[in-house]
Every structure is written in C-alpha cells, then in structure tokens.
Short mmCIF file of C-alpha atoms in Angstrom, two decimals:
data_model
loop_
_atom_site.label_atom_id
_atom_site.label_comp_id
_atom_site.label_asym_id
_atom_site.label_seq_id
_atom_site.Cartn_x
_atom_site.Cartn_y
_atom_site.Cartn_z
CA UNK A 168 33.32 16.84 -12.75
CA UNK A 169 31.24 14.03 -14.20
CA UNK A 170 32.38 10.38 -14.30
CA UNK A 171 31.02 7.92 -16.86
CA UNK A 172 30.93 4.13 -16.44
CA UNK A 173 29.93 1.58 -19.09
CA UNK A 174 28.31 -1.83 -18.58
CA UNK A 175 28.54 -1.37 -14.82
CA UNK A 176 27.53 -4.04 -12.30
CA UNK A 177 24.86 -2.58 -10.00
CA UNK A 178 25.15 -5.14 -7.19
CA UNK A 179 26.84 -2.66 -4.85
CA UNK A 180 24.60 0.21 -5.95
CA UNK A 181 21.25 -1.20 -4.82
CA UNK A 182 20.36 -2.18 -1.27
CA UNK A 183 18.67 -5.42 -2.38
CA UNK A 184 22.09 -6.51 -3.66
CA UNK A 185 20.71 -7.99 -6.88
CA UNK A 186 23.09 -8.45 -9.78
CA UNK A 187 22.07 -6.43 -12.83
CA UNK A 188 24.03 -4.17 -15.15
CA UNK A 189 23.49 -0.70 -16.57
CA UNK A 190 24.63 0.23 -20.04
CA UNK A 191 25.83 3.59 -18.72
CA UNK A 192 26.09 5.24 -15.33
CA UNK A 193 27.00 8.92 -15.01
CA UNK A 194 28.03 10.48 -11.71
CA UNK A 195 27.47 14.24 -11.69
CA UNK A 196 28.38 17.05 -9.31
CA UNK A 197 26.42 19.98 -10.72
CA UNK A 198 23.84 21.31 -13.15
CA UNK A 199 26.70 22.15 -15.50
CA UNK A 200 27.73 18.48 -15.56
CA UNK A 201 24.17 17.50 -16.45
CA UNK A 202 23.86 20.20 -19.10
CA UNK A 203 27.13 19.14 -20.73
CA UNK A 204 26.12 15.48 -20.74
CA UNK A 205 22.61 16.01 -22.10
CA UNK A 206 23.86 18.37 -24.79
CA UNK A 207 26.55 15.93 -25.91
CA UNK A 208 24.72 12.60 -25.58
CA UNK A 209 21.02 13.52 -25.72
CA UNK A 210 19.97 10.35 -23.86
CA UNK A 211 16.43 9.18 -24.59
CA UNK A 212 16.21 6.75 -21.67
CA UNK A 213 17.53 7.67 -18.25
CA UNK A 214 16.76 7.25 -14.56
CA UNK A 215 18.10 8.86 -11.39
CA UNK A 216 19.94 6.46 -9.07
CA UNK A 217 20.67 7.99 -5.68
CA UNK A 218 21.78 5.74 -2.85
CA UNK A 219 19.97 2.76 -4.36
CA UNK A 220 17.90 2.27 -1.21
CA UNK A 221 14.42 2.38 -2.69
CA UNK A 222 14.86 0.60 -5.99
CA UNK A 223 14.58 -2.95 -7.26
CA UNK A 224 16.25 -3.93 -10.54
CA UNK A 225 14.46 -6.81 -12.24
CA UNK A 226 16.54 -6.67 -15.44
CA UNK A 227 19.59 -5.01 -16.92
CA UNK A 228 19.06 -1.30 -17.55
CA UNK A 229 19.76 -0.41 -21.17
CA UNK A 230 19.66 3.35 -20.66
CA UNK A 231 21.62 5.87 -18.58
CA UNK A 232 21.58 5.97 -14.80
CA UNK A 233 22.23 9.47 -13.43
CA UNK A 234 23.82 9.58 -9.98
CA UNK A 235 24.09 13.01 -8.27
CA UNK A 236 27.13 12.98 -5.97
CA UNK A 237 27.51 16.49 -4.53
CA UNK A 238 27.00 16.66 -0.73
CA UNK A 239 27.37 20.39 -0.12
CA UNK A 240 25.35 22.12 2.60
CA UNK A 241 24.78 25.88 2.57
CA UNK A 242 23.14 28.15 5.14
CA UNK A 243 20.87 30.47 3.16
CA UNK A 244 18.86 32.16 5.95
CA UNK A 245 19.00 32.42 9.73
CA UNK A 246 16.94 34.13 12.41
CA UNK A 247 16.14 33.71 16.09
CA UNK A 248 13.62 30.96 15.35
CA UNK A 249 15.74 28.76 13.11
CA UNK A 250 17.60 28.35 9.85
CA UNK A 251 16.96 27.59 6.21
CA UNK A 252 19.47 25.20 4.72
CA UNK A 253 20.23 24.22 1.12
CA UNK A 254 21.53 20.65 0.85
CA UNK A 255 22.75 19.01 -2.36
CA UNK A 256 21.06 15.85 -3.58
CA UNK A 257 23.99 13.49 -3.00
CA UNK A 258 24.08 14.03 0.77
CA UNK A 259 23.15 10.97 2.82
CA UNK A 260 19.86 11.81 4.51
CA UNK A 261 20.75 10.37 7.91
CA UNK A 262 24.00 12.34 7.98
CA UNK A 263 21.87 15.47 7.60
CA UNK A 264 19.62 14.35 10.46
CA UNK A 265 22.61 13.67 12.70
CA UNK A 266 24.04 17.09 11.87
CA UNK A 267 20.74 18.82 12.69
CA UNK A 268 20.47 17.05 16.04
CA UNK A 269 24.05 17.95 16.88
CA UNK A 270 23.27 21.60 16.10
CA UNK A 271 20.15 21.58 18.29
CA UNK A 272 17.78 22.05 15.34
CA UNK A 273 14.32 20.48 15.31
CA UNK A 274 12.28 19.24 12.38
CA UNK A 275 13.69 16.03 10.92
CA UNK A 276 14.70 13.99 13.98
CA UNK A 277 11.76 11.59 13.55
CA UNK A 278 13.16 10.74 10.11
CA UNK A 279 16.34 9.28 11.62
CA UNK A 280 17.90 6.17 10.10
CA UNK A 281 15.86 6.29 6.89
CA UNK A 282 18.14 4.97 4.14
CA UNK A 283 17.90 7.70 1.55
CA UNK A 284 19.82 10.44 -0.17
CA UNK A 285 18.62 14.01 0.27
CA UNK A 286 17.65 14.14 -3.40
CA UNK A 287 15.38 11.11 -3.06
CA UNK A 288 13.61 12.44 0.04
CA UNK A 289 11.14 14.74 -1.75
CA UNK A 290 10.40 12.24 -4.53
CA UNK A 291 8.89 9.75 -2.10
CA UNK A 292 8.10 12.38 0.54
CA UNK A 293 9.83 10.01 2.96
CA UNK A 294 8.12 9.65 6.31
CA UNK A 295 8.18 7.82 9.62
CA UNK A 296 6.72 8.09 13.13
CA UNK A 297 4.28 10.87 12.34
CA UNK A 298 6.68 13.05 10.34
CA UNK A 299 7.24 13.54 6.61
CA UNK A 300 9.95 15.27 4.63
CA UNK A 301 7.42 17.84 3.41
CA UNK A 302 7.09 19.14 6.98
CA UNK A 303 10.63 20.55 6.75
CA UNK A 304 11.11 21.12 3.01
CA UNK A 305 10.56 24.68 1.83
CA UNK A 306 11.71 24.26 -1.77
CA UNK A 307 13.27 21.80 -4.23
CA UNK A 308 15.71 22.70 -6.98
CA UNK A 309 15.87 20.49 -10.06
CA UNK A 310 17.45 20.26 -13.51
CA UNK A 311 14.86 20.22 -16.27
CA UNK A 312 16.04 17.80 -18.96
CA UNK A 313 13.74 19.38 -21.56
CA UNK A 314 15.04 22.94 -21.26
CA UNK A 315 18.42 22.17 -19.61
CA UNK A 316 17.62 24.90 -17.07
CA UNK A 317 17.54 24.84 -13.28
CA UNK A 318 14.05 25.25 -11.76
CA UNK A 319 13.06 25.94 -8.15
CA UNK A 320 9.71 24.72 -6.80
CA UNK A 321 8.16 25.82 -3.52
CA UNK A 322 6.80 23.21 -1.13
CA UNK A 323 3.26 23.89 -2.37
CA UNK A 324 4.31 23.45 -5.99
CA UNK A 325 5.79 20.02 -5.16
CA UNK A 326 2.26 18.61 -4.59
CA UNK A 327 3.35 16.53 -1.63
CA UNK A 328 1.07 13.78 -0.31
CA UNK A 329 1.56 10.45 1.44
CA UNK A 330 4.59 8.92 -0.35
CA UNK A 331 3.77 11.16 -3.30
CA UNK A 332 5.05 14.27 -5.06
CA UNK A 333 5.07 15.99 -8.42
CA UNK A 334 8.36 14.20 -9.11
CA UNK A 335 6.54 10.86 -9.30
CA UNK A 336 3.94 12.17 -11.71
CA UNK A 337 4.08 15.34 -13.85
CA UNK A 338 7.87 15.64 -13.57
CA UNK A 339 8.69 11.94 -13.78
CA UNK A 340 11.22 11.51 -16.56
CA UNK A 341 11.81 15.26 -16.64
CA UNK A 342 13.38 16.38 -13.35
CA UNK A 343 16.73 15.52 -11.80
CA UNK A 344 16.77 16.90 -8.27
CA UNK A 345 19.85 18.97 -7.50
CA UNK A 346 19.18 20.27 -3.99
CA UNK A 347 16.58 20.59 -1.25
CA UNK A 348 15.91 23.59 0.99
CA UNK A 349 14.77 22.83 4.53
CA UNK A 350 13.58 24.92 7.46
CA UNK A 351 14.83 23.73 10.86
CA UNK A 352 13.79 25.20 14.20
CA UNK A 353 15.54 26.14 17.43
CA UNK A 354 12.53 25.73 19.74
CA UNK A 355 11.69 22.18 20.82
CA UNK A 356 8.98 20.51 18.72
CA UNK A 357 8.79 16.91 19.94
CA UNK A 358 6.56 14.70 17.81
CA UNK A 359 5.77 11.67 19.95
CA UNK A 360 2.57 10.29 18.50
CA UNK A 361 3.68 6.64 18.46
CA UNK A 362 3.64 4.49 21.59
CA UNK A 363 6.93 2.73 21.02
CA UNK A 364 8.66 6.07 20.43
CA UNK A 365 7.20 7.51 23.64
CA UNK A 366 8.39 4.50 25.64
CA UNK A 367 11.90 4.57 24.19
CA UNK A 368 12.23 8.33 24.68
CA UNK A 369 11.00 8.19 28.27
CA UNK A 370 13.41 5.36 29.00
CA UNK A 371 16.23 7.65 27.89
CA UNK A 372 15.16 10.50 30.16
CA UNK A 373 12.69 12.56 28.16
CA UNK A 374 12.03 14.38 24.92
CA UNK A 375 15.37 15.87 23.94
CA UNK A 376 16.52 15.91 20.34
CA UNK A 377 19.24 13.39 21.06
CA UNK A 378 16.92 11.08 22.97
CA UNK A 379 14.34 11.13 20.19
CA UNK A 380 16.94 10.37 17.52
CA UNK A 381 18.55 7.62 19.59
CA UNK A 382 15.14 6.11 20.36
CA UNK A 383 14.09 6.01 16.71
CA UNK A 384 17.44 4.62 15.59
CA UNK A 385 17.10 1.88 18.23
CA UNK A 386 13.53 1.05 17.18
CA UNK A 387 14.39 0.90 13.50
CA UNK A 388 17.51 -1.17 14.18
CA UNK A 389 15.46 -3.67 16.17
CA UNK A 390 12.90 -4.09 13.39
CA UNK A 391 14.74 -3.50 10.13
CA UNK A 392 17.61 -5.60 8.80
CA UNK A 393 20.91 -4.03 7.78
CA UNK A 394 21.07 -4.10 3.93
CA UNK A 395 24.79 -4.84 4.19
CA UNK A 396 23.90 -8.11 5.92
CA UNK A 397 20.51 -8.96 4.41
CA UNK A 398 19.53 -7.28 1.13
CA UNK A 399 16.38 -5.17 1.41
CA UNK A 400 14.93 -1.77 0.56
CA UNK A 401 13.33 -1.04 3.93
CA UNK A 402 9.55 -0.83 3.82
CA UNK A 403 8.56 -2.46 0.54
CA UNK A 404 4.85 -1.59 0.75
CA UNK A 405 2.91 1.60 1.34
CA UNK A 406 0.37 1.74 4.16
CA UNK A 407 -3.00 1.61 2.37
CA UNK A 408 -5.51 4.43 2.72
CA UNK A 409 -9.10 3.18 2.69
CA UNK A 410 -12.60 4.60 3.09
CA UNK A 411 -13.56 5.11 6.72
CA UNK A 412 -16.42 2.65 6.22
CA UNK A 413 -13.95 -0.05 5.16
CA UNK A 414 -11.86 0.56 8.27
CA UNK A 415 -14.97 0.35 10.48
CA UNK A 416 -15.94 -2.96 8.89
CA UNK A 417 -12.48 -4.39 9.49
CA UNK A 418 -12.35 -3.11 13.07
CA UNK A 419 -15.57 -4.95 13.84
CA UNK A 420 -13.75 -8.20 13.03
CA UNK A 421 -10.23 -7.18 14.08
CA UNK A 422 -10.56 -4.72 17.00
CA UNK A 423 -6.78 -4.75 17.54
CA UNK A 424 -6.09 -3.50 14.00
CA UNK A 425 -4.04 -0.27 14.05
CA UNK A 426 -5.59 2.70 12.25
CA UNK A 427 -4.28 6.20 11.67
CA UNK A 428 -6.02 9.44 10.77
CA UNK A 429 -5.34 10.98 7.37
CA UNK A 430 -4.64 14.67 8.03
CA UNK A 431 -7.33 16.87 6.52
CA UNK A 432 -9.42 13.91 5.30
CA UNK A 433 -11.94 12.52 7.76
CA UNK A 434 -13.48 10.22 5.12
CA UNK A 435 -10.36 8.05 4.84
CA UNK A 436 -8.21 6.05 7.24
CA UNK A 437 -4.66 4.78 6.93
CA UNK A 438 -4.06 1.12 7.78
CA UNK A 439 -0.78 -0.55 8.76
CA UNK A 440 0.40 -2.70 5.86
CA UNK A 441 2.82 -4.53 8.14
CA UNK A 442 -0.03 -5.58 10.44
CA UNK A 443 -2.11 -6.78 7.48
CA UNK A 444 0.78 -8.83 6.12
CA UNK A 445 1.50 -10.27 9.56
CA UNK A 446 -2.15 -11.24 10.15
CA UNK A 447 -2.25 -12.79 6.69
CA UNK A 448 0.32 -15.25 8.05
CA UNK A 449 3.29 -14.07 6.02
CA UNK A 450 5.62 -12.58 8.60
CA UNK A 451 8.80 -14.67 8.45
CA UNK A 452 7.61 -16.48 5.31
CA UNK A 453 10.42 -17.67 3.05
CA UNK A 454 10.37 -18.81 -0.55
CA UNK A 455 13.82 -19.98 -1.59
CA UNK A 456 16.21 -17.03 -1.71
CA UNK A 457 13.62 -14.38 -0.76
CA UNK A 458 11.37 -13.86 2.22
CA UNK A 459 9.29 -11.60 4.44
CA UNK A 460 11.41 -10.38 7.33
CA UNK A 461 10.68 -12.14 10.62
CA UNK A 462 10.69 -8.90 12.66
CA UNK A 463 8.99 -6.47 10.25
CA UNK A 464 6.48 -7.80 7.75
CA UNK A 465 6.74 -4.65 5.59
CA UNK A 466 10.23 -5.69 4.59
CA UNK A 467 11.06 -8.16 1.83
CA UNK A 468 14.57 -9.57 1.99
CA UNK A 469 17.15 -11.18 -0.25
CA UNK A 470 18.61 -14.13 1.66
CA UNK A 471 21.40 -14.34 -0.90
CA UNK A 472 21.53 -14.76 -4.64
CA UNK A 473 17.95 -13.68 -5.35
CA UNK A 474 17.00 -11.83 -8.50
CA UNK A 475 14.68 -8.86 -8.73
CA UNK A 476 12.12 -11.11 -10.38
CA UNK A 477 12.27 -13.41 -7.34
CA UNK A 478 11.49 -10.45 -5.09
CA UNK A 479 8.59 -9.34 -7.29
CA UNK A 480 7.05 -12.81 -7.32
CA UNK A 481 7.02 -12.69 -3.54
CA UNK A 482 5.60 -9.15 -3.57
CA UNK A 483 2.72 -10.29 -5.79
CA UNK A 484 2.02 -13.19 -3.41
CA UNK A 485 1.94 -10.83 -0.41
CA UNK A 486 -0.47 -8.46 -2.16
CA UNK A 487 -2.67 -11.38 -3.19
CA UNK A 488 -2.82 -12.88 0.32
CA UNK A 489 -3.69 -9.53 1.92
CA UNK A 490 -6.37 -8.92 -0.70
CA UNK A 491 -7.87 -12.37 -0.12
CA UNK A 492 -8.02 -11.98 3.67
CA UNK A 493 -8.98 -8.33 4.08
CA UNK A 494 -10.24 -7.14 0.65
CA UNK A 495 -7.64 -4.37 0.90
CA UNK A 496 -5.14 -3.51 -1.81
CA UNK A 497 -1.54 -2.84 -0.84
CA UNK A 498 1.10 -1.70 -3.29
CA UNK A 499 4.88 -1.30 -3.40
CA UNK A 500 6.53 1.98 -2.53
CA UNK A 501 9.81 0.66 -3.92
CA UNK A 502 10.64 1.76 -7.47
CA UNK A 503 10.83 -1.25 -9.79
CA UNK A 504 12.95 -1.16 -12.96
#
C-alpha cells in the first residue's frame, strides 16, 4: 500500500540533517503501487529517496520523491556452495550483512556498516575495504517508468564500475530499483587486503566472518561520525583514478602517498582522496556550521544548522585546495539535489 505525503520536511530523511521540504513524497511497497501512482499522477519530475544516506538537499524539491519501503528477503536458489537471495530495495543494507554473517554466508562482510538501503547499493556500486556490491550482485530488478513494466538486468547489463552503474547514466530518471539478487557463499573467502583490517581481524583471533565484520564495524566507527550525532553522508568524495604517470610523479614528491591498483587497468592508479585532503591541510577544518571531520578527511559534517549550500561551498573549497596542491581533481560521490 502506498502512502503519500505533501510538503514534507526532509530533515529526518537525510543523514546530513538539513532542513528542506519536498512537494510530495510517496512511500511504495511494490511495482503495483508504482504503476498505480504513475498511471494516476504521471509525475514529470521525480527522484528515488532511499535511506537518505548519500544525498544532499541544497533546496526544496518541487517534484515527487519515491521511497521504496518493502524489506522482504526471498531465497531463490540454493546448492552446496551457497545461496542466491532476492532482497527488496527498502531493506537496510547493514541488516542484510548482519544476517549473512549470522548464517555463515560469505560475500558482503567487508561492506559492513555502510549506511545504505539495498536498493541504493547497485546505483553507487557501494564499496569498502577491497570489496564492491557488484562482487555479490547477480541481478537487479527495476520498475521502468516509461513502460510501467518490471525489468531484470544481469550483473553484466548493470555496467558496474568504481562507484558507477547504468542506473547513474542510461537509466537515470528511468529506473526505480525494486530488488537486488545476490550470490552468497558457504566456503570462507576472506578479503583482507587492507592493513588496518588485517590488524583488527588478527587481534580478534583470525579471519572468521564474525571477526571480519566486527573489525570493519570497529574501524568505521572509529573514523566515521554517527549521522544521528553529527550530520554527514559518509564519504563525500570519490577516490580519484589518475594516469599511472601522474601517480609516479606524485610518489616522487610524496613517497608515503597511498596508491591502489585499478583491476584490469594497469595504465591507471587509484589515489586516496582522504589522504589528499588531509595533506592539503583540511582535515579538521571548520567553516561556521560545516567542517571536514577531524578523524576522516573524506567526510564533510554538519555541526548543526547548516544548509546544503553551506556544505557545497565547503566541498568546492576542498576540491580547489586539492587541485592547487596536487593537480588532481576529486569529485563528490554524494548525490546533490
């Protein structure tokens, strides 16, 4: 059953905690709800609002916000090696990760404590600590607002890349994700490519599913502020990918600069945006009601009462300072409306 709200305050529906309003917000449970609404109202301007964890409102939204709410999980295949699961878009991502760890299923444990809904995970191809959502996703089901039909895309058809997918490009403004199918495995598959993860896991007794999840939750908690206490959207910036020659030039000056391989692309290197921001002197920087977090420079925070425009002014300053010091462009991964 769908629920419709008019002129709704979005303060409690975005993790930055900025005060903006939407002309209309529609909570939906199914494709039928969406079909009924689009047939009746034929909205020309709409946007999907999941958990509100990766969005920054800079003004009131004069269109329709669509909020998928169903959290159903369905086992659709099982064998000796693992399971394939269909999870509705409204499910909280970290609740899914906790469930998988409790069931002894490997594949998404490195994505613990990422503030996201399941439906948002494939849009951004969320990732952390050497893992990405695409590694587990086998298919995505969406509602096509042009045809009012349900469409299923395989992983390959989703065109996943670093923080990218078809849903951010060809299907932007077309698709409303309904559910995600994931393949989870019974055999251990520890992914411990990051030093701080290795140390935390070893301190807990070794590479079990529970130890890996607990280690990553502890690391993220130590670095990232709780949005309920300090408004933020997690990592505000994407890690830039640069030509290998650019990385070599920077390493000659900054030998301690972290670099990461880009899978399947030896001509490019991924840099750590947080390190660049920190070395540009902005970690802990504050400008009135907004600032760069003092423990994780990737995170911009609302100290209380900030507007989305305040946050964006700070974001532009951060990008400018990094560009001036390193001649490297960084860009937001947060969706700005």
